[in-house]
Short mmCIF file of C-alpha atoms in Angstrom, two decimals:
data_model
loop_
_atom_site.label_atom_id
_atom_site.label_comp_id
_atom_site.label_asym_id
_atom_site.label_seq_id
_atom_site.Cartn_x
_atom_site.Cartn_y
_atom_site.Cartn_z
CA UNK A 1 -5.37 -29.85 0.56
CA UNK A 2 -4.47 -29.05 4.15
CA UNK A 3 -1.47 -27.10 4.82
CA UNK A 4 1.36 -29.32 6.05
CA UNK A 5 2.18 -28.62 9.31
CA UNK A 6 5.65 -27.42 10.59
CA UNK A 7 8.28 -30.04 10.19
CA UNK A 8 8.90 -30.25 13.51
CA UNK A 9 5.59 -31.22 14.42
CA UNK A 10 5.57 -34.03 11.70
CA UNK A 11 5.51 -37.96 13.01
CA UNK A 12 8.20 -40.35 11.87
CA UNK A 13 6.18 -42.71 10.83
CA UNK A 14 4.86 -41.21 7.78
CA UNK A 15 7.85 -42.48 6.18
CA UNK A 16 9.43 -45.87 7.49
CA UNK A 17 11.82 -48.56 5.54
CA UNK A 18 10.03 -51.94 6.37
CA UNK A 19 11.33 -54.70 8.03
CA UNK A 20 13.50 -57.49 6.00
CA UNK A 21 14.69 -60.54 6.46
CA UNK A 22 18.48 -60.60 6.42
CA UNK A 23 18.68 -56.82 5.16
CA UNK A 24 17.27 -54.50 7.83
CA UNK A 25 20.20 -55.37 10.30
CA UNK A 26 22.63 -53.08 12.44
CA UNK A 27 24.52 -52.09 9.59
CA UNK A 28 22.02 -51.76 6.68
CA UNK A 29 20.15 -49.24 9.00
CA UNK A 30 23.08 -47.15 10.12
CA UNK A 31 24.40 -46.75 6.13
CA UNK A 32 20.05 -45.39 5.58
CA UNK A 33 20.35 -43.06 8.56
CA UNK A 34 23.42 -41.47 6.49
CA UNK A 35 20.86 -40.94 3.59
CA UNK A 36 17.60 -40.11 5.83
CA UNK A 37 17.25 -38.40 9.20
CA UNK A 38 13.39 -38.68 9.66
CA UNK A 39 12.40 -41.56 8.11
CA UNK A 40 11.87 -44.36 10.93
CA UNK A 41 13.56 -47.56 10.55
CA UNK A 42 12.51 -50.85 11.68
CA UNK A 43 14.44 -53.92 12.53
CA UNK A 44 14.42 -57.46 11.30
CA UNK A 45 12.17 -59.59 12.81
CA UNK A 46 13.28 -61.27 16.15
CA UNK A 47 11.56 -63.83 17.58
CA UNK A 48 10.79 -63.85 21.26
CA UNK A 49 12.58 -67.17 21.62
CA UNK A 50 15.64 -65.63 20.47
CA UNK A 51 15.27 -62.38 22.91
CA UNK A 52 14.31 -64.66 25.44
CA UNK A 53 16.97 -67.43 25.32
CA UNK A 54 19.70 -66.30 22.64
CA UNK A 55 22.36 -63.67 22.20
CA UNK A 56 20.70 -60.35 23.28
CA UNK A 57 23.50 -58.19 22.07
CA UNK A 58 23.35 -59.86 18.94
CA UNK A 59 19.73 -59.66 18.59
CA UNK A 60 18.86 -55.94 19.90
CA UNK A 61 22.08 -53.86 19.81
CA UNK A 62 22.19 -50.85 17.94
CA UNK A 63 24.09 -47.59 17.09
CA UNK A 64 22.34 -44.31 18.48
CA UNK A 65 22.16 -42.93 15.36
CA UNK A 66 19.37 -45.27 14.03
CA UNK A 67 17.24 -43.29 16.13
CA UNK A 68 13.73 -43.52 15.76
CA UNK A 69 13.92 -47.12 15.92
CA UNK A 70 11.58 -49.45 16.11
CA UNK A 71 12.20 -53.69 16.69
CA UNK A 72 9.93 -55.83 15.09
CA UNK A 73 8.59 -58.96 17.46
CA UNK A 74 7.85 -62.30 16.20
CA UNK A 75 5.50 -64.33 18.69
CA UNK A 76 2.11 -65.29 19.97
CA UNK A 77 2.80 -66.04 23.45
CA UNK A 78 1.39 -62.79 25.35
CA UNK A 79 3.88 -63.14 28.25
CA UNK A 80 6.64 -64.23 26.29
CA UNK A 81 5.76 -60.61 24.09
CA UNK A 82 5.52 -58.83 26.87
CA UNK A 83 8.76 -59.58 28.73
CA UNK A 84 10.12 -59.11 24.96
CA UNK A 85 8.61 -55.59 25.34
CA UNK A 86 10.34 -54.49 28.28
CA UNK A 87 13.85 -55.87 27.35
CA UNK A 88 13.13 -53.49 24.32
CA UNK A 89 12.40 -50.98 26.18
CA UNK A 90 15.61 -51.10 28.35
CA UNK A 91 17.27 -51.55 25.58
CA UNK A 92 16.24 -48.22 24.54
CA UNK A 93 13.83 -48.58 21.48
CA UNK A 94 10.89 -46.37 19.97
CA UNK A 95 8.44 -48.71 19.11
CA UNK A 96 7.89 -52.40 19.18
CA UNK A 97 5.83 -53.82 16.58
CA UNK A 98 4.68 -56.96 16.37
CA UNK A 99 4.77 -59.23 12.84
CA UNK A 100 1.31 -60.58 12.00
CA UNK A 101 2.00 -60.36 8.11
CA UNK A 102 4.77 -62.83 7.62
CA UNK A 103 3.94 -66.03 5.45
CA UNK A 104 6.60 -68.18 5.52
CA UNK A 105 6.63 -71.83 6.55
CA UNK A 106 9.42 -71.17 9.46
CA UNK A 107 7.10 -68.82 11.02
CA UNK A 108 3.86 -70.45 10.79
CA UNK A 109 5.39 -73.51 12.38
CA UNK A 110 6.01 -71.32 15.38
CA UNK A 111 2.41 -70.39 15.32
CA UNK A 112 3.28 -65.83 14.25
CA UNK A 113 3.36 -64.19 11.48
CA UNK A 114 0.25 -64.00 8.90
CA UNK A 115 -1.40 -66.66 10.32
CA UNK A 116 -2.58 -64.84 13.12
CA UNK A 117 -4.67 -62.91 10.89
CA UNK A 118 -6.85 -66.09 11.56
CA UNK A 119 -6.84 -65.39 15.56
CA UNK A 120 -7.88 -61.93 15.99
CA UNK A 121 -8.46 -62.62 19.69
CA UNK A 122 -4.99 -64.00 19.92
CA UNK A 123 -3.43 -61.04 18.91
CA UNK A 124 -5.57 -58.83 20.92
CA UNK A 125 -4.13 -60.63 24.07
CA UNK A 126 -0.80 -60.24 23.08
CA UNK A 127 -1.02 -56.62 22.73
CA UNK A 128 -3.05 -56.47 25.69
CA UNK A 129 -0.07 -57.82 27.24
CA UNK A 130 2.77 -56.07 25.48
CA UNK A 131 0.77 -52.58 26.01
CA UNK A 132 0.39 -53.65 29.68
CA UNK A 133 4.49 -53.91 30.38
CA UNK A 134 5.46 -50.91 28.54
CA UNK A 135 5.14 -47.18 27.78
CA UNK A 136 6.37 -47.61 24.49
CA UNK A 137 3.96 -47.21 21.31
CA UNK A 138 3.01 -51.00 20.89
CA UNK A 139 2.27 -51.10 16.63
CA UNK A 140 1.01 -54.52 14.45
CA UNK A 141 2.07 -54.63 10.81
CA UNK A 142 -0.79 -57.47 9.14
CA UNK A 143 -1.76 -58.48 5.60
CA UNK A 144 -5.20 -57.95 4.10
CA UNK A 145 -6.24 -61.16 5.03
CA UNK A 146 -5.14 -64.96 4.48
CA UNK A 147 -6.02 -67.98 2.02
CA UNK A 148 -9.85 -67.53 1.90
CA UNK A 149 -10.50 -65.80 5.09
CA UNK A 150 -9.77 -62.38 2.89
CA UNK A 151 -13.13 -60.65 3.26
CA UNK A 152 -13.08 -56.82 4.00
CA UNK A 153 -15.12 -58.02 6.51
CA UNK A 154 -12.78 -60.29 8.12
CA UNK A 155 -10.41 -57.51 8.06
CA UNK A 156 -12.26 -54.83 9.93
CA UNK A 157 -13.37 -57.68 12.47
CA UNK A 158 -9.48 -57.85 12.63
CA UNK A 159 -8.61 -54.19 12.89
CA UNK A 160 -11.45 -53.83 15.52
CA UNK A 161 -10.78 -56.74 17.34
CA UNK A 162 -6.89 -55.45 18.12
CA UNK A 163 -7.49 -52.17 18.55
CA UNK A 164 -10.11 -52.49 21.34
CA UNK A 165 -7.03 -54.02 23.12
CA UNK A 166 -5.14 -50.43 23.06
CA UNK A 167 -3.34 -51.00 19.56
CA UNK A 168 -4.06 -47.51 18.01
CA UNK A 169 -1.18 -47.91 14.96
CA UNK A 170 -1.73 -50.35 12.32
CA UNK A 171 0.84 -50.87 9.41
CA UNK A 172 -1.17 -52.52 6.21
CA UNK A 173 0.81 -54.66 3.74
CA UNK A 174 -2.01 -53.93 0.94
CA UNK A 175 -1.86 -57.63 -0.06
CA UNK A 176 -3.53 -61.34 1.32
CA UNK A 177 -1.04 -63.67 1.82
CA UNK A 178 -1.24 -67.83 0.69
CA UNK A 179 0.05 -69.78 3.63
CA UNK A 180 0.22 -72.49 1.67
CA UNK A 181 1.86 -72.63 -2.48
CA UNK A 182 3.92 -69.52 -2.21
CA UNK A 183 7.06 -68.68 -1.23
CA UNK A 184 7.28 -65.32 1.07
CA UNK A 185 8.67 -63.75 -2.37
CA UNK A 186 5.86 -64.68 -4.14
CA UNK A 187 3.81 -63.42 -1.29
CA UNK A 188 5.09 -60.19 -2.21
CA UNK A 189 4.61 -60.04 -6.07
CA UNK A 190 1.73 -62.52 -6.40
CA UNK A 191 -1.21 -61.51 -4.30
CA UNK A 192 -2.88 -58.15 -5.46
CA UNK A 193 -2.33 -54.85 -4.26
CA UNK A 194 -5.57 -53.76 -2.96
CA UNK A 195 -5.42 -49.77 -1.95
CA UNK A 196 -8.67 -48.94 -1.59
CA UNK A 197 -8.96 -51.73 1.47
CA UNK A 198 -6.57 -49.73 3.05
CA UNK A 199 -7.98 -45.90 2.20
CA UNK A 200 -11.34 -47.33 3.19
CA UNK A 201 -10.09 -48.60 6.58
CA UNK A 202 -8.67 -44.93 7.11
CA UNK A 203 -12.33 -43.89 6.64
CA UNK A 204 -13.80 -46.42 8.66
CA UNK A 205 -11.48 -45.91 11.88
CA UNK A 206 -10.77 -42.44 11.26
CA UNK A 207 -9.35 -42.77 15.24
CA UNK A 208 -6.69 -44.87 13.67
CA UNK A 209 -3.27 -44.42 12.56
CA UNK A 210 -2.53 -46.42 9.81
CA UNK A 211 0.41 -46.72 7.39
CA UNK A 212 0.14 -48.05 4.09
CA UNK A 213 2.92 -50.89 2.77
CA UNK A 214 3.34 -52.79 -0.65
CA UNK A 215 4.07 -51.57 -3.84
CA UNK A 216 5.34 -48.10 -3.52
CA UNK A 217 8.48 -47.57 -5.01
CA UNK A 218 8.91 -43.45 -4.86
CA UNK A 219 8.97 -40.70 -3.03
CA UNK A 220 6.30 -39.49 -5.45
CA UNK A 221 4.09 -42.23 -4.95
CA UNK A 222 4.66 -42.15 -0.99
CA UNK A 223 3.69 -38.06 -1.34
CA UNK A 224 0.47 -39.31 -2.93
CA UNK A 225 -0.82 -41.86 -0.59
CA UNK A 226 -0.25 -39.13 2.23
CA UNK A 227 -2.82 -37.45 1.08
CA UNK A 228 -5.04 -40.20 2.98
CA UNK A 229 -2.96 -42.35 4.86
CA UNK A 230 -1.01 -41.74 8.18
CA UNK A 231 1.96 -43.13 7.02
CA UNK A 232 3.89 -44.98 3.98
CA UNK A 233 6.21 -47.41 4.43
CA UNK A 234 8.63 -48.49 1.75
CA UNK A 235 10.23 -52.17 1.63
CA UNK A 236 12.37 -53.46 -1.56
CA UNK A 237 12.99 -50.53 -3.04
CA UNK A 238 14.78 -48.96 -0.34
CA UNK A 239 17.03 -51.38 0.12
CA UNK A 240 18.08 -52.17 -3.63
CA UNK A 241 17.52 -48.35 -4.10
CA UNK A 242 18.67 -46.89 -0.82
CA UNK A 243 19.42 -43.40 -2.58
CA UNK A 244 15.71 -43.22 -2.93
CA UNK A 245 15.40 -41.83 0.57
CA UNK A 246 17.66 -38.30 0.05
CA UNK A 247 14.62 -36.14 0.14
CA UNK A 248 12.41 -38.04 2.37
CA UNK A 249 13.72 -35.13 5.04
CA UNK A 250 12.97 -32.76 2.66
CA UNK A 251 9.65 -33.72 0.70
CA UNK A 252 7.97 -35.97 3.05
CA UNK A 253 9.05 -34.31 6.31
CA UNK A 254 9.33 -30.68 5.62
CA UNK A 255 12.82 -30.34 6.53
CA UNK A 256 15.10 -27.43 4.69
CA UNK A 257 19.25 -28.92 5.48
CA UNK A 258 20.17 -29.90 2.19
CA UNK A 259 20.67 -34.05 1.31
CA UNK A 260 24.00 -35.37 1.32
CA UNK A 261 25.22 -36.87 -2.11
CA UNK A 262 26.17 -40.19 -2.52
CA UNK A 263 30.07 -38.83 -1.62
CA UNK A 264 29.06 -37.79 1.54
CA UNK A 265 27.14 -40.97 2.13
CA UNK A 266 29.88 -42.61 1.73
CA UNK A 267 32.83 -40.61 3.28
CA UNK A 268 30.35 -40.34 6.16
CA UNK A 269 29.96 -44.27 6.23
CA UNK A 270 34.04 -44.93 6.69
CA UNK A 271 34.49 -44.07 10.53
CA UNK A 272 31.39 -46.61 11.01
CA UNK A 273 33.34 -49.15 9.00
CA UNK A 274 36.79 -48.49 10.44
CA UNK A 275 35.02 -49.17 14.05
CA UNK A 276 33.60 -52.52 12.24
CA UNK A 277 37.46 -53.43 11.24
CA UNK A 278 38.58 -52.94 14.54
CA UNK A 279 36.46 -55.37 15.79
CA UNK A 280 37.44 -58.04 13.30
CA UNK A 281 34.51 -58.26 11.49
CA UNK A 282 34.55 -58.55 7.47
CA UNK A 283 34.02 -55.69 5.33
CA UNK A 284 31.27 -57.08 3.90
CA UNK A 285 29.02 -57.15 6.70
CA UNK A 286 28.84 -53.48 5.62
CA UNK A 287 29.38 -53.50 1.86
CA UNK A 288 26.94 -56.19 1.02
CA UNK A 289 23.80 -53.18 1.72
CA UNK A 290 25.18 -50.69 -0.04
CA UNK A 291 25.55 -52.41 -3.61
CA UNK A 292 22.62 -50.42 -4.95
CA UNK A 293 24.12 -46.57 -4.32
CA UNK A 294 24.48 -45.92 -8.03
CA UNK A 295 21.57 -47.93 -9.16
CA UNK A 296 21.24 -47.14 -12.63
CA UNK A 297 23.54 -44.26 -12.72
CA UNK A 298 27.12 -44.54 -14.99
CA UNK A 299 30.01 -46.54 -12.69
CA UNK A 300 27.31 -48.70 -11.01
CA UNK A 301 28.59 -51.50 -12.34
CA UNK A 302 32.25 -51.03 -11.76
CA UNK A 303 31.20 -50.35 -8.05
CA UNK A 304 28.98 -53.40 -7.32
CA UNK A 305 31.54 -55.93 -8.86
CA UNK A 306 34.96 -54.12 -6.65
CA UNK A 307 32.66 -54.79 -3.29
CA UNK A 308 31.75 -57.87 -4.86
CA UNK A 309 34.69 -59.46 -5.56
CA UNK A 310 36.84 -58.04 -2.84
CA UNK A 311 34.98 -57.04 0.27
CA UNK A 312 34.65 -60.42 1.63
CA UNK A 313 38.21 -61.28 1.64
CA UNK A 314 40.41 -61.51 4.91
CA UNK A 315 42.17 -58.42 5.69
CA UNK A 316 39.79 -55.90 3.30
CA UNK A 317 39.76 -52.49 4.60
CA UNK A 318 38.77 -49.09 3.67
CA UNK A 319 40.77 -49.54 0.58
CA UNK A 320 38.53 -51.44 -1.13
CA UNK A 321 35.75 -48.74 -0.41
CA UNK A 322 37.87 -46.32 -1.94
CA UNK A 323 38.41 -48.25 -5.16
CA UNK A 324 35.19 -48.81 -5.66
CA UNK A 325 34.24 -45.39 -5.15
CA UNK A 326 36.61 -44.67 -8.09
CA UNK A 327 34.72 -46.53 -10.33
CA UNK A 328 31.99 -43.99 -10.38
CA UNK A 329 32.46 -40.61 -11.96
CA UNK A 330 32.79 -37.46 -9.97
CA UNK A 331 30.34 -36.02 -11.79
CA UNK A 332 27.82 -38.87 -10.35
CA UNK A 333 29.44 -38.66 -6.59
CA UNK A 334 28.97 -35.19 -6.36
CA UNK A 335 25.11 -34.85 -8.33
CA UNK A 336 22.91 -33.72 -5.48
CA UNK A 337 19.24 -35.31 -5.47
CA UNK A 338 17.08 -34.44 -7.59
CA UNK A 339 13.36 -34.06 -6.42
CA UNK A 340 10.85 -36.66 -7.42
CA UNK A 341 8.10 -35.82 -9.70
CA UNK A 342 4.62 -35.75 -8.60
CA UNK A 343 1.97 -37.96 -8.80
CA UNK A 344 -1.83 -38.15 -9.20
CA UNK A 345 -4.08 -38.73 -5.62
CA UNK A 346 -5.96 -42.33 -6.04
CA UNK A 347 -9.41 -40.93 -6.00
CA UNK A 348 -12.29 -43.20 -4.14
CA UNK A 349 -13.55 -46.02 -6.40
CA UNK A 350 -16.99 -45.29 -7.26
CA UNK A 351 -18.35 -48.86 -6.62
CA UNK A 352 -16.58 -48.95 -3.14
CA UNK A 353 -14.99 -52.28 -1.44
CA UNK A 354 -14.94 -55.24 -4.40
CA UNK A 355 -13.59 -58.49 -3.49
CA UNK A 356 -11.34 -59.24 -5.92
CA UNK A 357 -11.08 -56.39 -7.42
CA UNK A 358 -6.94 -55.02 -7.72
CA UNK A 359 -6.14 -51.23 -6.65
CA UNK A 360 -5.50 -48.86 -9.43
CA UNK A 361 -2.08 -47.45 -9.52
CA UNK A 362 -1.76 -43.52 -9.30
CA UNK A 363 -0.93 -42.04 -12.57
CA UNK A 364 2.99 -41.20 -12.08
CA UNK A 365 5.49 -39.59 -14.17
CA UNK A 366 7.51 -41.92 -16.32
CA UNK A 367 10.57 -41.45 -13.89
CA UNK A 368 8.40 -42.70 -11.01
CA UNK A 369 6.64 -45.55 -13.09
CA UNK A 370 9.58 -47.57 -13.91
CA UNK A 371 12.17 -46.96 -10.91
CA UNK A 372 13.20 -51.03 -11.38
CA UNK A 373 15.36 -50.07 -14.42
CA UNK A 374 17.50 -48.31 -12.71
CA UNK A 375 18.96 -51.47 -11.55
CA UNK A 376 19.72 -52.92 -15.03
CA UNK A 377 22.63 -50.97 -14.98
#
C-alpha cells in the first residue's frame, strides 16, 4: 500500500456527494459543508436553457462556504455548453461537469443525459467546446453504457473518444442505464453494479482520473475503492444519511481537527437559517435536508415528525429547530463520530471483463453492510 500523502496535498475529488435531483440545492449543500470540509460537492443539474434564458441567481447562486464546488451542466449544444461554462466560471465555480448519465424521459427529450452515451463524438465536441471557453477543470459523469449498446467495448470507445477532446476526469456511475421501461429510480437499483468495468478502465487509461459512483454507502467502502480508483463519489446515502460524511476530513482526507457532532451541526446551521428567515423564505427550504441527522439513532423519530409537521408553516422560525432538537437525547447530540470499520480491497477478477457478469461487493463489517437500517428508526 502506498503511503498516503500529506493531507494537504490530497484532491477533493476523492470524496464528492453526487448530484440530485431536487436535493443537492443551495441549502442541502451548505447544511453538508457543516458536516464535511473536503469532500467536494456538486450541484443539481441545470440545463443550459435555464442558464441561458432563466433566473441565473436562482439557478447558480451559492454561499462561499460550499467551496469546492462544482455545477453540473445538462446539454448537447457545444456553444450553448460553452457560454454555460464561462457564466460558471464568473460565477465563481470549481468545476463544471457535464451530465451524460441521466435516464429520464425529460432529459432525453432534450437530447442530454445518458443518451449521449450513444454519441461519443457529440460529447467530444461539447467538451471540446466547454474546455475551449474556460480554465476551469471541464469533468463528464456517464453510465456504463445504454440499452444494448453496453459492451466494455463501447465504453472504452466512449472514454477514448472524450478524452482525446481534453476531458482528463471521468466520474463512472458503475451501472447501464434502460432509456426506455425504467424510471430514473429504477435506473439506480435495477441495472447491475459492475466494479470491475470501472477498476479495469483505471488500468486501461492509467492517464485518467476517474471516480467511481453507485452503490457505496460508507466511508469504509469509499476507503476501499481508493485503493484503485481516483475518487468515490457517494449519492443516496449522503443525503438520507448526511452524518455519514463526519470523518470524510479525517479518514478519507487525512485531516487531524476533530468532527463536529450533530449539536454543532446544528447550532452551526441556525445563523444560515436566521439569514433564510429574513428573507421570507419557509423554514423548510432548510429543514426538509436535514430529516436524516439521527438516522437510526434514539429521538430520530421525534425529530423528523417536529420538522415535519411544523417547518412548513407560515411564520416557523428557529423555534421549531430547537424543539426538534429536544427530541433527541443529549447523550446522542453530543456522541462524537465514531470511525467506520474497514473493509476488504475488491481484488481483480480472475476471468477479467464478463458481460453480464455483476461486481462482487467487498467483504465489509456488519456495521458497513447494512447502513439502510439505520433509517427504520
Amino acid at each position: 500500500m502506498t503511503a498516503r500523502p500529506p493531507a494537504s496535498t490530497l484532491p477533493s475529488h476523492r470524496l464528492s456527494v453526487a448530484p440530485m435531483m431536487d436535493w443537492t440545492d443551495r441549502h442541502d449543500r451548505y447544511f453538508l459543508r457543516l458536516i464535511s470540509k473536503r469532500t467536494r460537492l456538486y450541484t443539481e443539474m441545470v440545463t443550459t436553457g435555464a442558464i441561458l434564458y432563466g433566473d441565473k441567481p436562482r439557478h447558480l447562486d451559492f454561499s462561499q462556504e460550499e467551496h469546492p464546488l462544482a455545477l453540473q451542466l445538462g446539454g448537447s449544444d457545444p456553444a450553448q455548453l460553452a457560454e454555460c461554462v464561462r457564466i460558471a466560471e464568473q460565477w465563481g465555480y470549481d468545476e463544471v461537469n457535464l451530465n451524460v448519465g441521466c435516464p429520464s424521459d425529460r432529459v432525453q427529450n432534450g437530447m442530454f443525459g445518458a443518451c449521449l452515451m450513444a454519441k461519443p463524438d457529440l460529447v467530444a465536441r461539447c467538451v471540446e467546446a466547454m474546455r475551449g471557453a474556460t480554465r476551469l477543470p471541464v469533468t463528464v459523469k456517464h453510465r456504463l453504457g445504454i440499452d444494448d449498446l453496453d459492451s466494455y467495448e463501447l465504453l472504452t470507445h466512449f472514454v477514448r473518444t472524450v478524452s482525446g477532446a481534453g476531458c482528463d476526469t471521468f466520474i463512472v456511475h458503475a451501472r447501464k442505464a434502460f432509456l426506455q421501461g425504467l424510471s430514473p429510480k429504477e435506473n439506480r437499483e435495477i441495472p447491475p453494479l459492475r466494479y470491475e468495468w470501472v477498476r479495469q478502465l483505471k488500468t486501461d487509461f492509467p492517464h485518467l482520473t476517474l471516480s467511481l459512483n453507485g452503490g457505496v454507502k460508507s466511508l469504509a467502502e469509499a476507503r476501499a475503492h481508493l485503493e484503485w480508483a481516483d475518487g468515490v463519489m457517494i449519492g443516496r446515502e449522503a443525503y438520507q444519511n448526511p452524518y455519514m460524511l463526519a470523518l470524510a476530513d479525517s479518514v478519507i482526507f487525512g485531516e487531524t481537527a476533530p468532527a463536529p457532532t450533530r449539536r454543532q451541526v446544528v447550532e452551526s446551521l441556525q445563523p444560515y437559517v436566521e439569514e433564510l428567515l429574513a428573507r421570507g423564505e419557509y423554514l423548510s427550504r432548510v429543514t426538509r435536508h436535514i430529516l436524516g441527522l439521527f438516522a437510526g439513532l434514539p429521538g430520530a423519530r421525534g425529530w423528523r415528525r417536529v420538522l415535519s409537521e411544523r417547518a412548513n408553516k407560515p411564520g416557523a422560525g428557529l423555534e421549531v429547530l430547537r424543539d426538534a432538537l429536544a427530541q433527541v437525547p443529549a447523550h446522542v447530540l453530543d456522541a462524537p463520530a465514531t470511525p467506520p470499520p474497514s473493509a476488504a480491497v475488491p481484488g481483480p477478477r480472475s476471468e477479467g471483463i464478463s458481460d453480464g457478469v455483476q461486481a462482487q461487493p467487498a467483504t465489509l463489517a456488519q456495521e458497513a453492510l447494512e447502513p439502510s437500517a439505520q433509517h427504520r428508526a
